């Protein structure tokens, strides 16, 4: 009996040891699992904080012409055109600076000194129009005042008179078709006061407020190497842009339904709220059916001429279902149109 009792105690001790060993094993497994969960959670939190996301097969995001995975339900991210592919178009032009992009694929087909700093001339009115529409409705009415006296004497103008009342859309027509510097100042001063929430600002103060927003707008679009000083683009100290930046700004204009409709018009008849009737013709000869430079594919955009900028044009055309933007800067009155035609002809024969 004593032997049996001792043997039974021995067995009991072994069973207790086995149970302890098993509990220790389970405890170790739990600790490892908890550590793994903690590490994974820490990594996810860090990715969220850093703005990254876990790639999931599905949608695609395009960056510098390369595809990246994006989770289901995502949307394509807008990125600036890459200059890496800027040799796919063979063309010889006389303009000092030029760039051509496919607005649908966001790729650069051709560039000539496309990132050099240059004077924008009246092509700057594109960013003026975009900025105005960020703060004012097309149906808002603005009254022309003494601000039109701020433009230079040799400016292109829409022949606005103090006391005229126009809608914002009508002022944009006066800005973009006849390239009215008077319209630029009326829009800038009124929008500047609206932005500041202070109608008592002087015209000069309102212009400063507005131009700050213009430059913020340009940079938000990806026009990183531009600085605009006056709303009409007239030559000014410290004012510059690049052909590349103008193409980026032009793309935003095409995406805006109000601006894209205006710049595609060869002419526009308007009756203003104060009863005055006007008809404006577009300075863009590529849109004029009676011009030797007429191209039916062209849908805009903006001409410009200044002492520093020379004659220039930022145009857009739809060819074989794709939209192309062409900025031709530092050319001659006729050369800017011929260069544009040569570029579009080269695109057609690709």
mmCIF file of C-alpha atoms in Angstrom:
data_model
loop_
_atom_site.group_PDB
_atom_site.id
_atom_site.type_symbol
_atom_site.label_atom_id
_atom_site.label_comp_id
_atom_site.label_asym_id
_atom_site.label_seq_id
_atom_site.Cartn_x
_atom_site.Cartn_y
_atom_site.Cartn_z
ATOM 1 C CA UNK A 1 0.000 0.000 0.000
ATOM 2 C CA UNK A 2 2.804 2.346 0.814
ATOM 3 C CA UNK A 3 4.378 1.646 -2.562
ATOM 4 C CA UNK A 4 1.110 2.231 -4.307
ATOM 5 C CA UNK A 5 0.593 5.472 -2.356
ATOM 6 C CA UNK A 6 4.097 6.710 -3.244
ATOM 7 C CA UNK A 7 3.585 5.783 -6.876
ATOM 8 C CA UNK A 8 0.226 7.599 -6.911
ATOM 9 C CA UNK A 9 1.835 10.727 -5.470
ATOM 10 C CA UNK A 10 4.517 10.544 -8.121
ATOM 11 C CA UNK A 11 1.877 10.340 -10.858
ATOM 12 C CA UNK A 12 -0.005 13.276 -9.385
ATOM 13 C CA UNK A 13 3.167 15.359 -9.340
ATOM 14 C CA UNK A 14 3.837 14.506 -13.007
ATOM 15 C CA UNK A 15 0.314 15.481 -13.974
ATOM 16 C CA UNK A 16 0.639 18.828 -12.152
ATOM 17 C CA UNK A 17 3.976 19.475 -13.895
ATOM 18 C CA UNK A 18 2.432 18.689 -17.289
ATOM 19 C CA UNK A 19 -0.440 21.066 -16.643
ATOM 20 C CA UNK A 20 1.965 23.842 -15.651
ATOM 21 C CA UNK A 21 4.046 23.225 -18.764
ATOM 22 C CA UNK A 22 0.956 23.370 -20.968
ATOM 23 C CA UNK A 23 -0.239 26.594 -19.320
ATOM 24 C CA UNK A 24 3.226 28.090 -19.883
ATOM 25 C CA UNK A 25 3.089 27.124 -23.551
ATOM 26 C CA UNK A 26 -0.334 28.729 -24.002
ATOM 27 C CA UNK A 27 0.861 31.842 -22.164
ATOM 28 C CA UNK A 28 3.871 32.135 -24.489
ATOM 29 C CA UNK A 29 1.689 31.739 -27.564
ATOM 30 C CA UNK A 30 -0.667 34.450 -26.301
ATOM 31 C CA UNK A 31 2.223 36.812 -25.641
ATOM 32 C CA UNK A 32 3.612 36.287 -29.165
ATOM 33 C CA UNK A 33 0.182 36.856 -30.717
ATOM 34 C CA UNK A 34 -0.324 40.031 -28.694
ATOM 35 C CA UNK A 35 3.069 41.321 -29.802
ATOM 36 C CA UNK A 36 2.261 40.606 -33.447
ATOM 37 C CA UNK A 37 -1.079 42.401 -33.161
ATOM 38 C CA UNK A 38 0.586 45.370 -31.467
ATOM 39 C CA UNK A 39 3.311 45.633 -34.144
ATOM 40 C CA UNK A 40 0.745 45.413 -36.959
ATOM 41 C CA UNK A 41 -1.478 48.055 -35.361
ATOM 42 C CA UNK A 42 1.529 50.342 -34.835
ATOM 43 C CA UNK A 43 2.476 50.002 -38.508
ATOM 44 C CA UNK A 44 -1.057 50.806 -39.706
ATOM 45 C CA UNK A 45 -1.237 53.886 -37.494
ATOM 46 C CA UNK A 46 2.103 55.105 -38.850
ATOM 47 C CA UNK A 47 0.959 54.611 -42.448
ATOM 48 C CA UNK A 48 -2.204 56.594 -41.774
ATOM 49 C CA UNK A 49 -0.217 59.392 -40.168
ATOM 50 C CA UNK A 50 2.221 59.498 -43.079
ATOM 51 C CA UNK A 51 -0.577 59.590 -45.660
ATOM 52 C CA UNK A 52 0.259 56.178 -47.153
ATOM 53 C CA UNK A 53 -2.166 53.417 -47.891
ATOM 54 C CA UNK A 54 -1.831 49.699 -48.357
ATOM 55 C CA UNK A 55 -1.867 48.816 -52.065
ATOM 56 C CA UNK A 56 -4.934 46.844 -53.027
ATOM 57 C CA UNK A 57 -5.507 45.447 -56.514
ATOM 58 C CA UNK A 58 -8.107 47.537 -58.314
ATOM 59 C CA UNK A 59 -8.037 51.126 -59.585
ATOM 60 C CA UNK A 60 -4.893 52.751 -60.895
ATOM 61 C CA UNK A 61 -3.136 55.994 -60.091
ATOM 62 C CA UNK A 62 -0.898 57.628 -62.693
ATOM 63 C CA UNK A 63 2.319 59.314 -61.643
ATOM 64 C CA UNK A 64 4.960 60.319 -64.124
ATOM 65 C CA UNK A 65 3.325 58.027 -66.686
ATOM 66 C CA UNK A 66 3.635 54.930 -64.467
ATOM 67 C CA UNK A 67 0.739 52.899 -63.051
ATOM 68 C CA UNK A 68 0.352 52.380 -59.327
ATOM 69 C CA UNK A 69 -2.300 50.305 -57.574
ATOM 70 C CA UNK A 70 -5.122 52.099 -55.826
ATOM 71 C CA UNK A 71 -7.821 50.572 -53.660
ATOM 72 C CA UNK A 72 -11.234 49.865 -55.139
ATOM 73 C CA UNK A 73 -13.377 52.970 -55.165
ATOM 74 C CA UNK A 74 -10.370 55.302 -55.509
ATOM 75 C CA UNK A 75 -10.078 58.037 -58.098
ATOM 76 C CA UNK A 76 -7.242 59.047 -60.406
ATOM 77 C CA UNK A 77 -4.944 61.629 -58.879
ATOM 78 C CA UNK A 78 -4.186 64.785 -60.868
ATOM 79 C CA UNK A 79 -0.461 65.146 -61.447
ATOM 80 C CA UNK A 80 1.641 67.524 -63.506
ATOM 81 C CA UNK A 81 2.740 66.416 -66.973
ATOM 82 C CA UNK A 82 6.168 64.790 -67.054
ATOM 83 C CA UNK A 83 8.877 66.168 -69.342
ATOM 84 C CA UNK A 84 10.455 62.712 -69.679
ATOM 85 C CA UNK A 85 8.529 61.935 -72.874
ATOM 86 C CA UNK A 86 9.006 65.352 -74.478
ATOM 87 C CA UNK A 87 10.721 64.049 -77.610
ATOM 88 C CA UNK A 88 7.960 62.042 -79.273
ATOM 89 C CA UNK A 89 6.939 64.839 -81.665
ATOM 90 C CA UNK A 90 9.243 65.940 -84.487
ATOM 91 C CA UNK A 91 8.668 69.561 -85.479
ATOM 92 C CA UNK A 92 10.757 72.637 -86.278
ATOM 93 C CA UNK A 93 9.417 75.989 -85.035
ATOM 94 C CA UNK A 94 10.713 79.543 -84.823
ATOM 95 C CA UNK A 95 9.309 80.479 -81.400
ATOM 96 C CA UNK A 96 11.821 80.868 -78.591
ATOM 97 C CA UNK A 97 9.796 78.767 -76.145
ATOM 98 C CA UNK A 98 7.159 76.125 -76.661
ATOM 99 C CA UNK A 99 5.538 73.083 -75.142
ATOM 100 C CA UNK A 100 2.907 70.619 -76.340
ATOM 101 C CA UNK A 101 0.935 68.305 -74.050
ATOM 102 C CA UNK A 102 -1.734 65.701 -74.518
ATOM 103 C CA UNK A 103 -4.275 66.896 -71.979
ATOM 104 C CA UNK A 104 -5.985 63.501 -71.830
ATOM 105 C CA UNK A 105 -2.900 61.406 -71.091
ATOM 106 C CA UNK A 106 -1.087 64.188 -69.208
ATOM 107 C CA UNK A 107 2.072 63.695 -71.261
ATOM 108 C CA UNK A 108 4.423 66.194 -72.896
ATOM 109 C CA UNK A 109 4.982 65.504 -76.588
ATOM 110 C CA UNK A 110 7.377 68.330 -77.379
ATOM 111 C CA UNK A 111 9.189 71.140 -75.650
ATOM 112 C CA UNK A 112 11.608 73.868 -76.627
ATOM 113 C CA UNK A 113 13.031 75.775 -73.670
ATOM 114 C CA UNK A 114 9.752 74.905 -72.017
ATOM 115 C CA UNK A 115 10.898 75.604 -68.461
ATOM 116 C CA UNK A 116 12.767 78.862 -69.113
ATOM 117 C CA UNK A 117 11.394 81.894 -67.286
ATOM 118 C CA UNK A 118 9.626 84.209 -69.713
ATOM 119 C CA UNK A 119 7.154 87.114 -69.697
ATOM 120 C CA UNK A 120 3.546 85.881 -69.941
ATOM 121 C CA UNK A 121 2.001 88.900 -71.712
ATOM 122 C CA UNK A 122 -1.781 88.540 -71.938
ATOM 123 C CA UNK A 123 -1.694 84.760 -71.564
ATOM 124 C CA UNK A 124 -1.643 85.654 -67.840
ATOM 125 C CA UNK A 125 -5.341 86.461 -68.199
ATOM 126 C CA UNK A 126 -6.027 82.716 -68.071
ATOM 127 C CA UNK A 127 -5.019 82.529 -64.406
ATOM 128 C CA UNK A 128 -6.842 85.800 -63.710
ATOM 129 C CA UNK A 129 -10.063 84.274 -65.054
ATOM 130 C CA UNK A 130 -9.621 81.077 -63.033
ATOM 131 C CA UNK A 131 -8.983 82.997 -59.817
ATOM 132 C CA UNK A 132 -12.002 85.268 -60.279
ATOM 133 C CA UNK A 133 -14.302 82.258 -60.600
ATOM 134 C CA UNK A 134 -12.981 80.847 -57.337
ATOM 135 C CA UNK A 135 -14.588 83.758 -55.483
ATOM 136 C CA UNK A 136 -17.297 85.195 -57.735
ATOM 137 C CA UNK A 137 -20.323 83.699 -59.462
ATOM 138 C CA UNK A 138 -20.597 84.158 -63.250
ATOM 139 C CA UNK A 139 -23.947 85.869 -62.676
ATOM 140 C CA UNK A 140 -22.610 88.405 -60.162
ATOM 141 C CA UNK A 141 -22.690 91.985 -61.400
ATOM 142 C CA UNK A 142 -19.703 94.332 -61.227
ATOM 143 C CA UNK A 143 -19.591 98.060 -61.835
ATOM 144 C CA UNK A 144 -16.709 99.539 -63.797
ATOM 145 C CA UNK A 145 -14.908 102.242 -61.835
ATOM 146 C CA UNK A 146 -11.690 104.235 -61.761
ATOM 147 C CA UNK A 147 -9.640 101.006 -61.657
ATOM 148 C CA UNK A 148 -9.593 100.966 -65.463
ATOM 149 C CA UNK A 149 -7.241 103.951 -65.302
ATOM 150 C CA UNK A 150 -4.624 101.628 -63.786
ATOM 151 C CA UNK A 151 -3.919 99.978 -67.143
ATOM 152 C CA UNK A 152 -1.098 101.197 -69.356
ATOM 153 C CA UNK A 153 -1.909 103.624 -72.176
ATOM 154 C CA UNK A 154 -0.928 101.192 -74.956
ATOM 155 C CA UNK A 155 -2.967 98.334 -73.513
ATOM 156 C CA UNK A 156 -5.368 96.197 -75.481
ATOM 157 C CA UNK A 157 -8.832 97.018 -74.204
ATOM 158 C CA UNK A 158 -12.505 96.126 -74.291
ATOM 159 C CA UNK A 159 -13.469 99.814 -74.196
ATOM 160 C CA UNK A 160 -15.256 99.664 -70.877
ATOM 161 C CA UNK A 161 -16.475 102.987 -69.482
ATOM 162 C CA UNK A 162 -16.794 104.014 -65.869
ATOM 163 C CA UNK A 163 -20.351 103.346 -64.772
ATOM 164 C CA UNK A 164 -20.869 100.324 -67.011
ATOM 165 C CA UNK A 165 -22.400 97.330 -65.248
ATOM 166 C CA UNK A 166 -21.516 93.822 -66.435
ATOM 167 C CA UNK A 167 -21.912 90.315 -65.123
ATOM 168 C CA UNK A 168 -18.740 88.441 -64.240
ATOM 169 C CA UNK A 169 -19.265 86.201 -67.269
ATOM 170 C CA UNK A 170 -19.549 89.233 -69.546
ATOM 171 C CA UNK A 171 -16.379 90.687 -68.041
ATOM 172 C CA UNK A 172 -14.634 87.369 -68.701
ATOM 173 C CA UNK A 173 -15.731 87.631 -72.336
ATOM 174 C CA UNK A 174 -14.267 91.161 -72.436
ATOM 175 C CA UNK A 175 -11.105 89.807 -70.829
ATOM 176 C CA UNK A 176 -10.511 86.766 -73.019
ATOM 177 C CA UNK A 177 -11.792 87.666 -76.513
ATOM 178 C CA UNK A 178 -10.552 91.236 -77.201
ATOM 179 C CA UNK A 179 -7.994 90.791 -74.391
ATOM 180 C CA UNK A 180 -9.260 93.781 -72.460
ATOM 181 C CA UNK A 181 -6.822 95.018 -69.836
ATOM 182 C CA UNK A 182 -9.617 97.251 -68.549
ATOM 183 C CA UNK A 183 -11.700 94.136 -67.912
ATOM 184 C CA UNK A 184 -8.743 92.585 -66.073
ATOM 185 C CA UNK A 185 -8.553 95.488 -63.622
ATOM 186 C CA UNK A 186 -12.317 95.638 -63.077
ATOM 187 C CA UNK A 187 -12.406 91.919 -62.303
ATOM 188 C CA UNK A 188 -9.316 92.028 -60.101
ATOM 189 C CA UNK A 189 -10.397 95.027 -57.999
ATOM 190 C CA UNK A 190 -13.941 93.792 -57.436
ATOM 191 C CA UNK A 191 -12.811 90.246 -56.699
ATOM 192 C CA UNK A 192 -10.036 91.514 -54.410
ATOM 193 C CA UNK A 193 -12.527 93.451 -52.310
ATOM 194 C CA UNK A 194 -14.807 90.422 -52.217
ATOM 195 C CA UNK A 195 -11.942 88.191 -51.074
ATOM 196 C CA UNK A 196 -10.950 90.637 -48.333
ATOM 197 C CA UNK A 197 -14.560 91.200 -47.313
ATOM 198 C CA UNK A 198 -13.830 94.922 -47.347
ATOM 199 C CA UNK A 199 -15.400 97.100 -50.035
ATOM 200 C CA UNK A 200 -13.528 100.074 -48.612
ATOM 201 C CA UNK A 201 -10.134 98.879 -49.856
ATOM 202 C CA UNK A 202 -8.315 101.145 -52.264
ATOM 203 C CA UNK A 203 -7.961 99.829 -55.799
ATOM 204 C CA UNK A 204 -4.239 99.210 -55.251
ATOM 205 C CA UNK A 205 -4.930 97.263 -52.039
ATOM 206 C CA UNK A 206 -7.603 95.196 -53.768
ATOM 207 C CA UNK A 207 -5.166 94.347 -56.580
ATOM 208 C CA UNK A 208 -2.580 93.173 -54.017
ATOM 209 C CA UNK A 209 -5.150 90.923 -52.345
ATOM 210 C CA UNK A 210 -6.228 89.505 -55.680
ATOM 211 C CA UNK A 211 -2.713 88.862 -56.990
ATOM 212 C CA UNK A 212 -1.820 86.952 -53.828
ATOM 213 C CA UNK A 213 -4.688 84.596 -54.631
ATOM 214 C CA UNK A 214 -3.624 84.426 -58.282
ATOM 215 C CA UNK A 215 -0.201 83.116 -57.309
ATOM 216 C CA UNK A 216 -1.667 80.700 -54.796
ATOM 217 C CA UNK A 217 -3.989 79.411 -57.504
ATOM 218 C CA UNK A 218 -1.160 78.972 -59.999
ATOM 219 C CA UNK A 219 0.913 76.942 -57.564
ATOM 220 C CA UNK A 220 -2.066 74.812 -56.555
ATOM 221 C CA UNK A 221 -2.456 73.836 -60.222
ATOM 222 C CA UNK A 222 1.212 72.855 -60.506
ATOM 223 C CA UNK A 223 2.523 76.058 -62.089
ATOM 224 C CA UNK A 224 5.434 76.194 -59.673
ATOM 225 C CA UNK A 225 7.756 78.489 -61.610
ATOM 226 C CA UNK A 226 5.524 81.503 -62.151
ATOM 227 C CA UNK A 227 4.975 84.811 -60.419
ATOM 228 C CA UNK A 228 2.195 87.097 -61.597
ATOM 229 C CA UNK A 229 2.293 90.767 -60.601
ATOM 230 C CA UNK A 230 -0.546 92.413 -62.552
ATOM 231 C CA UNK A 231 -3.897 90.907 -63.610
ATOM 232 C CA UNK A 232 -3.560 91.788 -67.311
ATOM 233 C CA UNK A 233 -0.082 90.293 -67.811
ATOM 234 C CA UNK A 234 1.452 93.600 -68.930
ATOM 235 C CA UNK A 235 5.261 93.525 -68.549
ATOM 236 C CA UNK A 236 6.169 94.164 -64.898
ATOM 237 C CA UNK A 237 9.233 93.743 -62.687
ATOM 238 C CA UNK A 238 9.280 90.362 -61.007
ATOM 239 C CA UNK A 239 6.620 88.864 -63.277
ATOM 240 C CA UNK A 240 7.465 85.630 -65.065
ATOM 241 C CA UNK A 241 6.162 82.240 -66.074
ATOM 242 C CA UNK A 242 7.187 79.295 -68.271
ATOM 243 C CA UNK A 243 5.642 77.664 -71.321
ATOM 244 C CA UNK A 244 5.168 74.554 -69.179
ATOM 245 C CA UNK A 245 3.303 76.474 -66.466
ATOM 246 C CA UNK A 246 1.050 78.132 -69.038
ATOM 247 C CA UNK A 247 0.110 74.716 -70.444
ATOM 248 C CA UNK A 248 -0.802 73.570 -66.933
ATOM 249 C CA UNK A 249 -2.946 76.676 -66.413
ATOM 250 C CA UNK A 250 -4.526 76.230 -69.847
ATOM 251 C CA UNK A 251 -5.582 72.695 -68.927
ATOM 252 C CA UNK A 252 -7.426 74.075 -65.889
ATOM 253 C CA UNK A 253 -9.150 76.599 -68.167
ATOM 254 C CA UNK A 254 -10.380 73.819 -70.433
ATOM 255 C CA UNK A 255 -11.728 71.992 -67.386
ATOM 256 C CA UNK A 256 -13.760 75.078 -66.407
ATOM 257 C CA UNK A 257 -17.115 75.083 -68.271
ATOM 258 C CA UNK A 258 -17.456 78.882 -68.308
ATOM 259 C CA UNK A 259 -13.934 79.680 -69.484
ATOM 260 C CA UNK A 260 -13.764 76.850 -72.011
ATOM 261 C CA UNK A 261 -17.004 78.027 -73.647
ATOM 262 C CA UNK A 262 -15.815 81.637 -73.854
ATOM 263 C CA UNK A 263 -12.365 80.942 -75.311
ATOM 264 C CA UNK A 264 -13.783 78.643 -77.992
ATOM 265 C CA UNK A 265 -15.885 81.475 -79.450
ATOM 266 C CA UNK A 266 -14.728 83.427 -82.478
ATOM 267 C CA UNK A 267 -17.028 86.289 -81.493
ATOM 268 C CA UNK A 268 -19.655 87.119 -78.884
ATOM 269 C CA UNK A 269 -22.589 89.526 -78.813
ATOM 270 C CA UNK A 270 -23.482 90.809 -75.330
ATOM 271 C CA UNK A 271 -26.155 93.062 -73.861
ATOM 272 C CA UNK A 272 -25.004 94.318 -70.476
ATOM 273 C CA UNK A 273 -27.291 94.962 -67.482
ATOM 274 C CA UNK A 274 -26.963 98.728 -68.002
ATOM 275 C CA UNK A 275 -28.315 98.316 -71.561
ATOM 276 C CA UNK A 276 -25.115 98.693 -73.554
ATOM 277 C CA UNK A 277 -24.693 96.277 -76.474
ATOM 278 C CA UNK A 278 -21.290 95.085 -77.703
ATOM 279 C CA UNK A 279 -19.832 92.475 -80.016
ATOM 280 C CA UNK A 280 -16.334 91.227 -79.300
ATOM 281 C CA UNK A 281 -14.115 89.347 -81.753
ATOM 282 C CA UNK A 282 -11.535 86.858 -80.558
ATOM 283 C CA UNK A 283 -7.897 87.860 -81.109
ATOM 284 C CA UNK A 284 -7.089 84.172 -81.766
ATOM 285 C CA UNK A 285 -6.740 83.842 -85.561
ATOM 286 C CA UNK A 286 -6.787 80.044 -85.284
ATOM 287 C CA UNK A 287 -10.511 80.372 -84.475
ATOM 288 C CA UNK A 288 -11.371 82.845 -87.231
ATOM 289 C CA UNK A 289 -12.950 81.072 -90.245
ATOM 290 C CA UNK A 290 -11.909 83.999 -92.475
ATOM 291 C CA UNK A 291 -8.240 83.795 -91.442
ATOM 292 C CA UNK A 292 -5.504 82.019 -93.366
ATOM 293 C CA UNK A 293 -4.520 80.473 -90.032
ATOM 294 C CA UNK A 294 -7.934 79.016 -89.251
ATOM 295 C CA UNK A 295 -7.930 75.467 -87.869
ATOM 296 C CA UNK A 296 -11.349 73.868 -87.280
ATOM 297 C CA UNK A 297 -9.891 71.592 -84.586
ATOM 298 C CA UNK A 298 -8.909 74.528 -82.353
ATOM 299 C CA UNK A 299 -11.025 75.207 -79.235
ATOM 300 C CA UNK A 300 -9.143 78.145 -77.676
ATOM 301 C CA UNK A 301 -7.353 79.641 -75.753
ATOM 302 C CA UNK A 302 -5.465 82.954 -75.334
ATOM 303 C CA UNK A 303 -3.122 85.207 -77.293
ATOM 304 C CA UNK A 304 -0.629 87.704 -75.922
ATOM 305 C CA UNK A 305 1.841 90.333 -77.076
ATOM 306 C CA UNK A 306 4.308 92.422 -75.079
ATOM 307 C CA UNK A 307 7.759 93.946 -75.405
ATOM 308 C CA UNK A 308 9.348 91.265 -73.222
ATOM 309 C CA UNK A 309 7.136 88.346 -74.181
ATOM 310 C CA UNK A 310 6.936 88.926 -77.910
ATOM 311 C CA UNK A 311 3.918 87.540 -79.728
ATOM 312 C CA UNK A 312 2.561 84.375 -78.184
ATOM 313 C CA UNK A 313 -0.425 82.075 -78.073
ATOM 314 C CA UNK A 314 -1.615 79.260 -75.857
ATOM 315 C CA UNK A 315 -4.009 77.175 -77.941
ATOM 316 C CA UNK A 316 -5.887 73.902 -77.671
ATOM 317 C CA UNK A 317 -7.182 71.530 -80.314
ATOM 318 C CA UNK A 318 -9.071 68.251 -80.474
ATOM 319 C CA UNK A 319 -7.395 65.795 -82.858
ATOM 320 C CA UNK A 320 -8.490 62.172 -83.277
ATOM 321 C CA UNK A 321 -10.462 62.351 -80.061
ATOM 322 C CA UNK A 322 -7.596 63.690 -77.949
ATOM 323 C CA UNK A 323 -7.203 67.237 -76.622
ATOM 324 C CA UNK A 324 -3.817 68.873 -77.104
ATOM 325 C CA UNK A 325 -2.506 72.083 -75.563
ATOM 326 C CA UNK A 326 0.203 74.056 -77.318
ATOM 327 C CA UNK A 327 2.015 77.051 -75.824
ATOM 328 C CA UNK A 328 4.068 79.041 -78.329
ATOM 329 C CA UNK A 329 5.950 81.948 -76.735
ATOM 330 C CA UNK A 330 8.416 84.574 -77.896
ATOM 331 C CA UNK A 331 7.445 84.549 -81.548
ATOM 332 C CA UNK A 332 6.166 87.024 -84.141
ATOM 333 C CA UNK A 333 2.599 88.076 -84.927
ATOM 334 C CA UNK A 334 2.277 85.566 -87.771
ATOM 335 C CA UNK A 335 4.930 83.119 -86.583
ATOM 336 C CA UNK A 336 2.981 82.111 -83.479
ATOM 337 C CA UNK A 337 0.098 80.912 -85.641
ATOM 338 C CA UNK A 338 2.263 79.129 -88.200
ATOM 339 C CA UNK A 339 4.216 77.387 -85.430
ATOM 340 C CA UNK A 340 0.941 76.241 -83.891
ATOM 341 C CA UNK A 341 -0.308 74.925 -87.226
ATOM 342 C CA UNK A 342 2.963 73.064 -87.840
ATOM 343 C CA UNK A 343 2.717 71.467 -84.412
ATOM 344 C CA UNK A 344 -0.880 70.338 -84.898
ATOM 345 C CA UNK A 345 -0.064 69.036 -88.389
ATOM 346 C CA UNK A 346 2.750 66.974 -86.881
ATOM 347 C CA UNK A 347 0.332 65.534 -84.324
ATOM 348 C CA UNK A 348 -2.083 64.560 -87.112
ATOM 349 C CA UNK A 349 0.619 62.618 -88.962
ATOM 350 C CA UNK A 350 1.912 60.715 -85.919
#
